[in-house]
Backbone as CSV, one residue per row, in Angstrom:
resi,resn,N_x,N_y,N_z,CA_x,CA_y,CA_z,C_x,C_y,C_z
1,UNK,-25.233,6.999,-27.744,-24.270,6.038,-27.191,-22.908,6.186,-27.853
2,UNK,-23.094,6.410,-29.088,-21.364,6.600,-29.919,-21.191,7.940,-29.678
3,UNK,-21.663,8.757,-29.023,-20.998,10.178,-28.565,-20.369,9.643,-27.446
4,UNK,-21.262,9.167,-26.303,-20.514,9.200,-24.630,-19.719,8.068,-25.448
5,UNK,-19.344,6.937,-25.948,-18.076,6.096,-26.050,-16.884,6.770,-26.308
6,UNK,-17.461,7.786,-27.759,-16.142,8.949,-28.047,-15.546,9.291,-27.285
7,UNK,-16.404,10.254,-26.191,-15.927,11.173,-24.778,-15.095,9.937,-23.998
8,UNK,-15.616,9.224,-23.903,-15.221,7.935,-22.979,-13.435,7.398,-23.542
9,UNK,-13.409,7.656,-24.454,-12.284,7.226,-25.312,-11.200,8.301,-25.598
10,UNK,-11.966,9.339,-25.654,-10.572,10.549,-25.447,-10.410,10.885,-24.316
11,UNK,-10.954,10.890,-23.283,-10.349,10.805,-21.941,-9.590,9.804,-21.091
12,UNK,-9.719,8.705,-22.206,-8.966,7.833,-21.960,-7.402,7.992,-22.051
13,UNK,-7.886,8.064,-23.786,-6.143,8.571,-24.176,-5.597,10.096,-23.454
14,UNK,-6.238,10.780,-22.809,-6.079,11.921,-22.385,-5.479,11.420,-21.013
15,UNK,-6.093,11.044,-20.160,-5.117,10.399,-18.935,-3.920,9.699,-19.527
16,UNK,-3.915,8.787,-20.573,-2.401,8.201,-20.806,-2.016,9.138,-21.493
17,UNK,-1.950,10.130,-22.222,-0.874,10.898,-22.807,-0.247,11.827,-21.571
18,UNK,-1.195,12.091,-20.569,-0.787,12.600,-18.706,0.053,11.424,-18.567
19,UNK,-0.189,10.612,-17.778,0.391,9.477,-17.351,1.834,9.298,-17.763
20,UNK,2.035,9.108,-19.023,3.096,9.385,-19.544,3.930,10.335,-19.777
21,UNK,3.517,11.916,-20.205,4.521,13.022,-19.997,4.791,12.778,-18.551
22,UNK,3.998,12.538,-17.679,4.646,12.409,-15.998,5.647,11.723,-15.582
23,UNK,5.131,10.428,-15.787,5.991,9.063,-15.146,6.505,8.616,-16.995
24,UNK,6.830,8.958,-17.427,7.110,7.909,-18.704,6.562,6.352,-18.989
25,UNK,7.405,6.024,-20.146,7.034,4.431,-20.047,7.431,3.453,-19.890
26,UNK,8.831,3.749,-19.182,10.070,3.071,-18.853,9.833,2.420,-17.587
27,UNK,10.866,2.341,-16.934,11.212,1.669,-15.462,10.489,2.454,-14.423
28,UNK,10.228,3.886,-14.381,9.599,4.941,-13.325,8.313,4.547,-13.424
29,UNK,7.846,4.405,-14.675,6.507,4.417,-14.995,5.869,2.669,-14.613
30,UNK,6.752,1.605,-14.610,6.695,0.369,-14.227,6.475,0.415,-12.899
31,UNK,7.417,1.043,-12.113,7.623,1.162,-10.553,6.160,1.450,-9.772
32,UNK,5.850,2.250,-10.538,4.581,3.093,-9.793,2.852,2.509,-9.951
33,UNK,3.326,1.767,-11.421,1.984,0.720,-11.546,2.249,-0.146,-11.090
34,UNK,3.151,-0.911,-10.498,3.396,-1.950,-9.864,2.590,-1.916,-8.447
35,UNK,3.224,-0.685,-8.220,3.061,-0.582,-6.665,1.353,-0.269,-6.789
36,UNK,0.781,0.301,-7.869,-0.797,0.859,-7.648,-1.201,-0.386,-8.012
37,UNK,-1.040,-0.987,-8.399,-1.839,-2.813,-8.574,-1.973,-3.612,-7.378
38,UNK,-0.969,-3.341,-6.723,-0.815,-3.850,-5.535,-1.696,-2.772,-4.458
39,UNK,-1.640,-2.249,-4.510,-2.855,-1.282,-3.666,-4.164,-1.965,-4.301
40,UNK,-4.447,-1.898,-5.158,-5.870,-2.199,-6.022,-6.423,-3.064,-5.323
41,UNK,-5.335,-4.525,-5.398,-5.589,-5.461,-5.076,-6.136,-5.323,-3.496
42,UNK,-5.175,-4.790,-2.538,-4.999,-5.102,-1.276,-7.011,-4.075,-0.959
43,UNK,-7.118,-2.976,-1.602,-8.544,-2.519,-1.843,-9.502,-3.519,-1.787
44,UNK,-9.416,-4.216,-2.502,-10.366,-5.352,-3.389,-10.482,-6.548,-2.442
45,UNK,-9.392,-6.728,-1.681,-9.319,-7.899,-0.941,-9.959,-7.371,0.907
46,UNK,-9.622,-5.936,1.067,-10.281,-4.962,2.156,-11.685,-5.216,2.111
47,UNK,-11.922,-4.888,0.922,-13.501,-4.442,0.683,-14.339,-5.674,0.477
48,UNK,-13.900,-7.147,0.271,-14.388,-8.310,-0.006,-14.449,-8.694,1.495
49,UNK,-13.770,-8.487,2.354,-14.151,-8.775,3.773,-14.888,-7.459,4.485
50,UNK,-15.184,-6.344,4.222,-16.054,-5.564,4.603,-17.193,-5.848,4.759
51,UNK,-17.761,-6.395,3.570,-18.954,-6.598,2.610,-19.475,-7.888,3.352
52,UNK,-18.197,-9.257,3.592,-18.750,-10.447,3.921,-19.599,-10.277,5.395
53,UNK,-18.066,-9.582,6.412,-19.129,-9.390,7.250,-20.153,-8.368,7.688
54,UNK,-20.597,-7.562,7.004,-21.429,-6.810,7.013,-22.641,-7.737,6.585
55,UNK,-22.248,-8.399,5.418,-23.806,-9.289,4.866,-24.019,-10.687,6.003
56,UNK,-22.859,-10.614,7.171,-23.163,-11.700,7.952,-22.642,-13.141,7.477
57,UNK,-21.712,-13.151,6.386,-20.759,-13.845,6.054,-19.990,-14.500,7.176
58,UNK,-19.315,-13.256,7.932,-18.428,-13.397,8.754,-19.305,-13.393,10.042
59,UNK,-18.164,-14.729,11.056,-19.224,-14.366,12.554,-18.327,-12.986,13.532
60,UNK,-19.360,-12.134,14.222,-18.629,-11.399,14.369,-18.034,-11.689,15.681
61,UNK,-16.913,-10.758,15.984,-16.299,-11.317,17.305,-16.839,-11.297,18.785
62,UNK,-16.726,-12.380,19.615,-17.150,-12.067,21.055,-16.593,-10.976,21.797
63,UNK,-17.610,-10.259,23.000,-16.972,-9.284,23.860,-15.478,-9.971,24.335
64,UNK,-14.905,-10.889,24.314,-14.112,-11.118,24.618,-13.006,-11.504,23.755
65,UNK,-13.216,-11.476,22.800,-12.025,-11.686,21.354,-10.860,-11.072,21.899
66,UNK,-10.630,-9.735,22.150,-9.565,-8.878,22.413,-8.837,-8.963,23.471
67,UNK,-9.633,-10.321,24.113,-8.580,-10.391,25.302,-7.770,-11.369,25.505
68,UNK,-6.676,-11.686,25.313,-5.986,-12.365,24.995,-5.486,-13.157,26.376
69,UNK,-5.175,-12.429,27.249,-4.348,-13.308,28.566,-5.468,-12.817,29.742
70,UNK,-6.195,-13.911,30.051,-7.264,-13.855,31.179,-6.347,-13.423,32.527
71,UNK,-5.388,-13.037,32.358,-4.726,-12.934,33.553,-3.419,-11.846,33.584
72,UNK,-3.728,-10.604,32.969,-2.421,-10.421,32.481,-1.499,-9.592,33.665
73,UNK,0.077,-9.326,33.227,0.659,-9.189,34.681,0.413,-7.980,35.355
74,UNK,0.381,-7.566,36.600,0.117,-5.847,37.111,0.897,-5.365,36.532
75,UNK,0.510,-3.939,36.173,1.391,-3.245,35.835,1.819,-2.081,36.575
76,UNK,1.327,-2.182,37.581,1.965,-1.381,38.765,0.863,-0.148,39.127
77,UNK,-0.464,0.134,38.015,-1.357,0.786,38.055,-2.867,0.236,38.393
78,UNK,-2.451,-0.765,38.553,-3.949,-1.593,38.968,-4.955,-2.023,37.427
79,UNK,-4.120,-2.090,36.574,-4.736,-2.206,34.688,-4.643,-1.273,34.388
80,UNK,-5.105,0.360,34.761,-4.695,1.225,34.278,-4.508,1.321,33.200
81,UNK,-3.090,1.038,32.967,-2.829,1.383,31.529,-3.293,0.453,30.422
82,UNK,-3.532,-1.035,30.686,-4.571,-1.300,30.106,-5.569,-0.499,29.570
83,UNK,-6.386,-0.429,30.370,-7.851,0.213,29.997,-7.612,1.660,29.403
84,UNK,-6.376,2.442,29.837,-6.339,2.992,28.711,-6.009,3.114,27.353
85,UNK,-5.488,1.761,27.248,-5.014,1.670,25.517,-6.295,0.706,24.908
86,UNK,-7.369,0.628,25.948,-8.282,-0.227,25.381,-8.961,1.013,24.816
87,UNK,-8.838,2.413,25.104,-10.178,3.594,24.941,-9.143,4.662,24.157
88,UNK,-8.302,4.532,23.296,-7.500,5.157,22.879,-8.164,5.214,21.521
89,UNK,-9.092,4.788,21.250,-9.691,4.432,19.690,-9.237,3.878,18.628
90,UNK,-8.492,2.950,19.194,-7.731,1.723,18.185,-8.529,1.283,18.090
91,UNK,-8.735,0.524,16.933,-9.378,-0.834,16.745,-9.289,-1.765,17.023
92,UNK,-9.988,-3.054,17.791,-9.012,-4.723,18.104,-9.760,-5.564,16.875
93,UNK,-10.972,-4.709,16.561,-11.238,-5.843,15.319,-10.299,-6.103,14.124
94,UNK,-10.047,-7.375,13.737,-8.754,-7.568,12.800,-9.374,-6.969,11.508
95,UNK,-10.889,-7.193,11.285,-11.216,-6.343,9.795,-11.298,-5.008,9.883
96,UNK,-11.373,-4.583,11.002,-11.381,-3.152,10.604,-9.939,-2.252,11.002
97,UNK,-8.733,-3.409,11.245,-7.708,-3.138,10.696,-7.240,-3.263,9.701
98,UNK,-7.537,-4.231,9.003,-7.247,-4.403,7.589,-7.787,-3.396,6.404
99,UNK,-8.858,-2.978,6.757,-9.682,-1.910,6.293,-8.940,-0.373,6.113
100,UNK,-8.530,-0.277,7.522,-7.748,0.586,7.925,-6.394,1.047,7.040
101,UNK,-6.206,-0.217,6.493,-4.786,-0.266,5.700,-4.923,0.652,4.335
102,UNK,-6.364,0.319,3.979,-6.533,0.979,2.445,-6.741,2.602,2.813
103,UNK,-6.823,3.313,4.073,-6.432,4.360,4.128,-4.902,4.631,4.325
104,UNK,-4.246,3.908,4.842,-2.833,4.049,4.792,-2.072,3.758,3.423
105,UNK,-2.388,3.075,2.645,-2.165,3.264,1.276,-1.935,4.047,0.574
106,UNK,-3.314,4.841,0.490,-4.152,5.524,-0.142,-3.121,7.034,0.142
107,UNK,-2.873,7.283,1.155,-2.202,8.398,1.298,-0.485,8.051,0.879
108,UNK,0.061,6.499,0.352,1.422,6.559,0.199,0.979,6.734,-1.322
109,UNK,0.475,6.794,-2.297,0.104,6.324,-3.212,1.193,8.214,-3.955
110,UNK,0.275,8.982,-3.080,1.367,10.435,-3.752,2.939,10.693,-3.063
111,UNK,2.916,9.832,-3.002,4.187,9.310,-2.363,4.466,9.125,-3.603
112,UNK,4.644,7.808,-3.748,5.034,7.354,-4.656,4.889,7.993,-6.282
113,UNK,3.669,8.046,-6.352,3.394,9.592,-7.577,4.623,10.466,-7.668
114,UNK,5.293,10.930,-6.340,5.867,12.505,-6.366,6.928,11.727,-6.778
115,UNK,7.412,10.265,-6.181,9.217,10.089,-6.372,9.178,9.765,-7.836
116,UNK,8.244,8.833,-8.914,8.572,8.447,-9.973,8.351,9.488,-10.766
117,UNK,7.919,10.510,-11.061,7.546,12.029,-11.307,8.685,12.423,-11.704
118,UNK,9.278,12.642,-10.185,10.425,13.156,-10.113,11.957,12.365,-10.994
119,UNK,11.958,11.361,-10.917,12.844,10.560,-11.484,12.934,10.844,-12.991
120,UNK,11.714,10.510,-13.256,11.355,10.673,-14.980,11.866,12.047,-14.843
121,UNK,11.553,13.388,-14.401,12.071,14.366,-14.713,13.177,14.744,-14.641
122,UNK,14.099,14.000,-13.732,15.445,14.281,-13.841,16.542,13.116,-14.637
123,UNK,15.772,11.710,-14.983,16.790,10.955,-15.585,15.105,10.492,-16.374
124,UNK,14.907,10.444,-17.426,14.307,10.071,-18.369,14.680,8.192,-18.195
125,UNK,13.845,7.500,-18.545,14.691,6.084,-19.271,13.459,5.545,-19.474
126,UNK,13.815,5.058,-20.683,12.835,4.311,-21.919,12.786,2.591,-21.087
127,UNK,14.004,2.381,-20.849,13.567,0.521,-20.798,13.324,0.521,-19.236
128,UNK,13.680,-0.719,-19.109,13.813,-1.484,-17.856,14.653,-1.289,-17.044
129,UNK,16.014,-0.801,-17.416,17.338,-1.283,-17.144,17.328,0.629,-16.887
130,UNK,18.168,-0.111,-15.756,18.753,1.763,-15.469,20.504,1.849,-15.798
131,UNK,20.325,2.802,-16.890,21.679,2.909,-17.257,22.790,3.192,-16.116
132,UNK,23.832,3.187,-16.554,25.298,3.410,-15.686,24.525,4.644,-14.582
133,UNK,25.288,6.265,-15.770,25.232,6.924,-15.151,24.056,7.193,-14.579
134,UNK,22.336,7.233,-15.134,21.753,7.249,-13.841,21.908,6.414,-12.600
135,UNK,21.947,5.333,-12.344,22.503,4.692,-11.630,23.108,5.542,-10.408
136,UNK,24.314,5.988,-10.781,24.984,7.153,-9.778,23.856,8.026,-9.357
137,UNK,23.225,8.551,-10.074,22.601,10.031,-10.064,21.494,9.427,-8.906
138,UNK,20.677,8.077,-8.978,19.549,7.529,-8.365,20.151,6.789,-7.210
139,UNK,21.040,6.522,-7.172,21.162,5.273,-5.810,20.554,4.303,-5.498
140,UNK,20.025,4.195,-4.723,19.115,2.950,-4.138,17.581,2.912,-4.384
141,UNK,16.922,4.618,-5.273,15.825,4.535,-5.289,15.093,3.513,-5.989
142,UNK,15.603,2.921,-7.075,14.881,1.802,-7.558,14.674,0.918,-7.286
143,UNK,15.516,0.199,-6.493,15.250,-1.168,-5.647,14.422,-1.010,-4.717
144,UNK,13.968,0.370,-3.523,13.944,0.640,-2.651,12.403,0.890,-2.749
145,UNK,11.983,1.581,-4.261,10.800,1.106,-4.490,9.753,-0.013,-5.124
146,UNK,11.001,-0.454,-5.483,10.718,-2.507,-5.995,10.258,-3.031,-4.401
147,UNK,10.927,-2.628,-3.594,10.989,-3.245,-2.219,9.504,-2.583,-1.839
148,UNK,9.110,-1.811,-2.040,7.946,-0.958,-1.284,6.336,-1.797,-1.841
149,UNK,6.972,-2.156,-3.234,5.408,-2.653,-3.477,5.688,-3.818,-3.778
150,UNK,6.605,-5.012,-3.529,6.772,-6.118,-2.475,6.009,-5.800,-1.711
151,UNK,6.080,-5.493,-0.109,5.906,-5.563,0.791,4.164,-5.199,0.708
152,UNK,3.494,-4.073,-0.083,2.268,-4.016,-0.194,1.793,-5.652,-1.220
153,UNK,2.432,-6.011,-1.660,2.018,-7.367,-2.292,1.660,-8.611,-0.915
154,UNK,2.937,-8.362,0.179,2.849,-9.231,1.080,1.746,-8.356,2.011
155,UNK,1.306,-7.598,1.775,0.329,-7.041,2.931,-1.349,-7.631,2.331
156,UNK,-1.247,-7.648,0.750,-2.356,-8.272,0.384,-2.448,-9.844,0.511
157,UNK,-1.338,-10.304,0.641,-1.254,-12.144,1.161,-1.846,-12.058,2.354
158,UNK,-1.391,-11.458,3.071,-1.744,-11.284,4.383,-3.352,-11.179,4.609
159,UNK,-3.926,-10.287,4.247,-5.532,-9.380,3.710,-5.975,-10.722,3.658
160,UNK,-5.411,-11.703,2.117,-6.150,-12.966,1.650,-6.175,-13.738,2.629
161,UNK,-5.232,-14.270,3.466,-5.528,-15.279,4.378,-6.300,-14.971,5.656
162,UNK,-6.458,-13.724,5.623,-7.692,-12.890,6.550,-9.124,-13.695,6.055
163,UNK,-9.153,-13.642,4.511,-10.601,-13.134,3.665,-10.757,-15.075,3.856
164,UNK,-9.833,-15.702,3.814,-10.284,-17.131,3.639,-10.841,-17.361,5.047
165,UNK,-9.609,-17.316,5.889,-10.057,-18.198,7.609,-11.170,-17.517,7.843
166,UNK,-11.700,-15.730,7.819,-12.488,-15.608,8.717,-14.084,-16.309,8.379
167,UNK,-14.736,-16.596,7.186,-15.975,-17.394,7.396,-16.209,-18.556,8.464
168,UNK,-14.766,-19.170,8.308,-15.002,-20.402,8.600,-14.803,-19.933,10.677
169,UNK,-14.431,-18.599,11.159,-14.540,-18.410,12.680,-13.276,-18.697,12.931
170,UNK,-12.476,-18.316,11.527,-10.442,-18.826,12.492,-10.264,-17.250,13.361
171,UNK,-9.292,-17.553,14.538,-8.667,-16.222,14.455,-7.655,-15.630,13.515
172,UNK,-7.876,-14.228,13.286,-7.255,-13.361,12.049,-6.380,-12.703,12.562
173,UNK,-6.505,-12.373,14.169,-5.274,-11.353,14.611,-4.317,-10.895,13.563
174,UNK,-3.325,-11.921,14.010,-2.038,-12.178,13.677,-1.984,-11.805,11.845
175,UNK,-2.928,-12.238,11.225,-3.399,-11.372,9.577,-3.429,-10.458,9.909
176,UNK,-4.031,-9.865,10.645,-4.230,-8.252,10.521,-2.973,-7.076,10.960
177,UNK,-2.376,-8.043,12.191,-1.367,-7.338,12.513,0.140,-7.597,11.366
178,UNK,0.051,-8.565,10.750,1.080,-8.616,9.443,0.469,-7.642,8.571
179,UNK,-0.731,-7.467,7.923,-0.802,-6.005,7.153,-0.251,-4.833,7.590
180,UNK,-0.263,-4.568,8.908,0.127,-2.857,9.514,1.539,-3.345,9.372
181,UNK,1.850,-4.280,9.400,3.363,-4.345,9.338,3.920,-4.306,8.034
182,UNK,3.691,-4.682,7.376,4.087,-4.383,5.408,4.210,-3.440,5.632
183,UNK,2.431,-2.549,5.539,2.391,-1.646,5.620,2.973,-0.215,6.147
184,UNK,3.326,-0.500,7.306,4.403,0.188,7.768,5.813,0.122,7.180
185,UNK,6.230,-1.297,6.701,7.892,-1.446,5.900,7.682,-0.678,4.685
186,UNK,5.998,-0.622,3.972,6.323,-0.214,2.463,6.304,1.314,2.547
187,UNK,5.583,2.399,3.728,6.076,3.822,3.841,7.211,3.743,3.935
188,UNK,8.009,3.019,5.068,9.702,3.295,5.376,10.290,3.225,4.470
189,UNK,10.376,2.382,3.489,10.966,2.354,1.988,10.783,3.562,1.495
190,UNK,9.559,3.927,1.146,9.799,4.855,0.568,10.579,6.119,0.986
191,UNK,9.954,6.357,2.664,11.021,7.512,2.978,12.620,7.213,2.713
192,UNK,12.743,6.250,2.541,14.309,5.806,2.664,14.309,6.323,1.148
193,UNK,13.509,5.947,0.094,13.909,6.418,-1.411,13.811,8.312,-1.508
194,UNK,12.562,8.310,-0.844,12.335,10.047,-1.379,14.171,10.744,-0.709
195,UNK,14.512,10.246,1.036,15.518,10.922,1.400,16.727,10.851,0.508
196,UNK,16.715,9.663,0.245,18.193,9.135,-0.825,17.788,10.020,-2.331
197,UNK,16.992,10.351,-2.597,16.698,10.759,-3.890,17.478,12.274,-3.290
198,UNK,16.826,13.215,-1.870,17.244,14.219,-1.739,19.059,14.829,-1.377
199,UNK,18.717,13.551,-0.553,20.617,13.753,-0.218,21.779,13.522,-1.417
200,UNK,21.134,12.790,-2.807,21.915,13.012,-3.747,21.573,14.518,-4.995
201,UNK,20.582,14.853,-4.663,20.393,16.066,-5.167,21.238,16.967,-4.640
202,UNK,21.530,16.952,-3.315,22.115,18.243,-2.556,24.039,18.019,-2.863
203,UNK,24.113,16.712,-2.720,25.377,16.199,-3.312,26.064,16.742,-4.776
């Protein structure tokens, strides 16, 4: 047992002495655990409604949940296009959109990896505070990824008020469709940081 703790313990410090030549321990290195906590969470809060209704926690939805307007207007195809965005392989269940999210995450996550990486490698900074001249050199990337894992913070509010109403048989829609929407603002951020990071490189 005091061997595997050893092993257990230098691979510990072995990922943070990584961790750190990468992202430092400054503001880059803040940015990026911020934003992975907030993934964690929004994981944790995915997977707590997976689980409920799978164990029958949750009631599941009627053949008719997804239909929202018993009457909706022609669309000049006779439903048509309805029925084809019903077989397009979207999901209408709200949990297994929400679910959905922790794969969309999951892939911004080296996103975010590559921009604070990158930062630390071209402007180093120890504190909090971004000096003058980086400042110039960075532009908007720091706020822009303050803003990114915001918005995954508000995608896990969102998740939570999913994980509360659905036992009790509320509709979640409208939860589920506010996650894809964070979710979607917290990629755009970032492309907005990685491009601004590039167009001042080329500058």
């Amino acid at each position: 047992m005091k061997g595997f703790l050893a092993r257990f313990t230098k691979a510990g410090r072995s990922q943070q002495v990584s961790d750190d030549d990468r992202f430092g321990t400054g503001l880059w290195r803040h940015n990026r655990d911020r934003f992975l906590r907030a993934v964690d969470r929004y994981y944790t809060t995915a997977l707590a409604l997976h689980e409920a209704r799978n164990s029958g926690d949750i009631p599941q939805p009627g053949p008719a949940s997804a239909v929202e307007d018993p009457n909706p207007a022609d669309d000049g195809n006779g439903g048509a296009a309805s029925a084809q965005e019903e077989g397009n392989g979207a999901s209408t269940d709200p949990i297994d959109v929400i679910v959905d999210g922790t794969h969309r995450l999951n892939a911004l996550v080296p996103v975010v990896d590559d921009i604070t990486a990158g930062l630390h490698a071209a402007h180093p900074v120890t504190g909090q505070i971004v000096p003058g001249p980086v400042r110039r050199a960075v532009g908007d990337a720091p706020e822009l990824l303050t803003k990114a894992s915001s918005k995954v913070a508000e995608a896990v509010l969102a998740a939570s008020m999913a994980r509360a109403e659905a036992p009790a048989g509320k509709p979640n829609d409208s939860s589920a469709r506010a996650t894809e929407r964070f979710i979607s603002d917290a990629a755009d951020l970032l492309e907005r940081a990685r491009a601004e990071l590039a167009r001042l490189e080329r500058s």
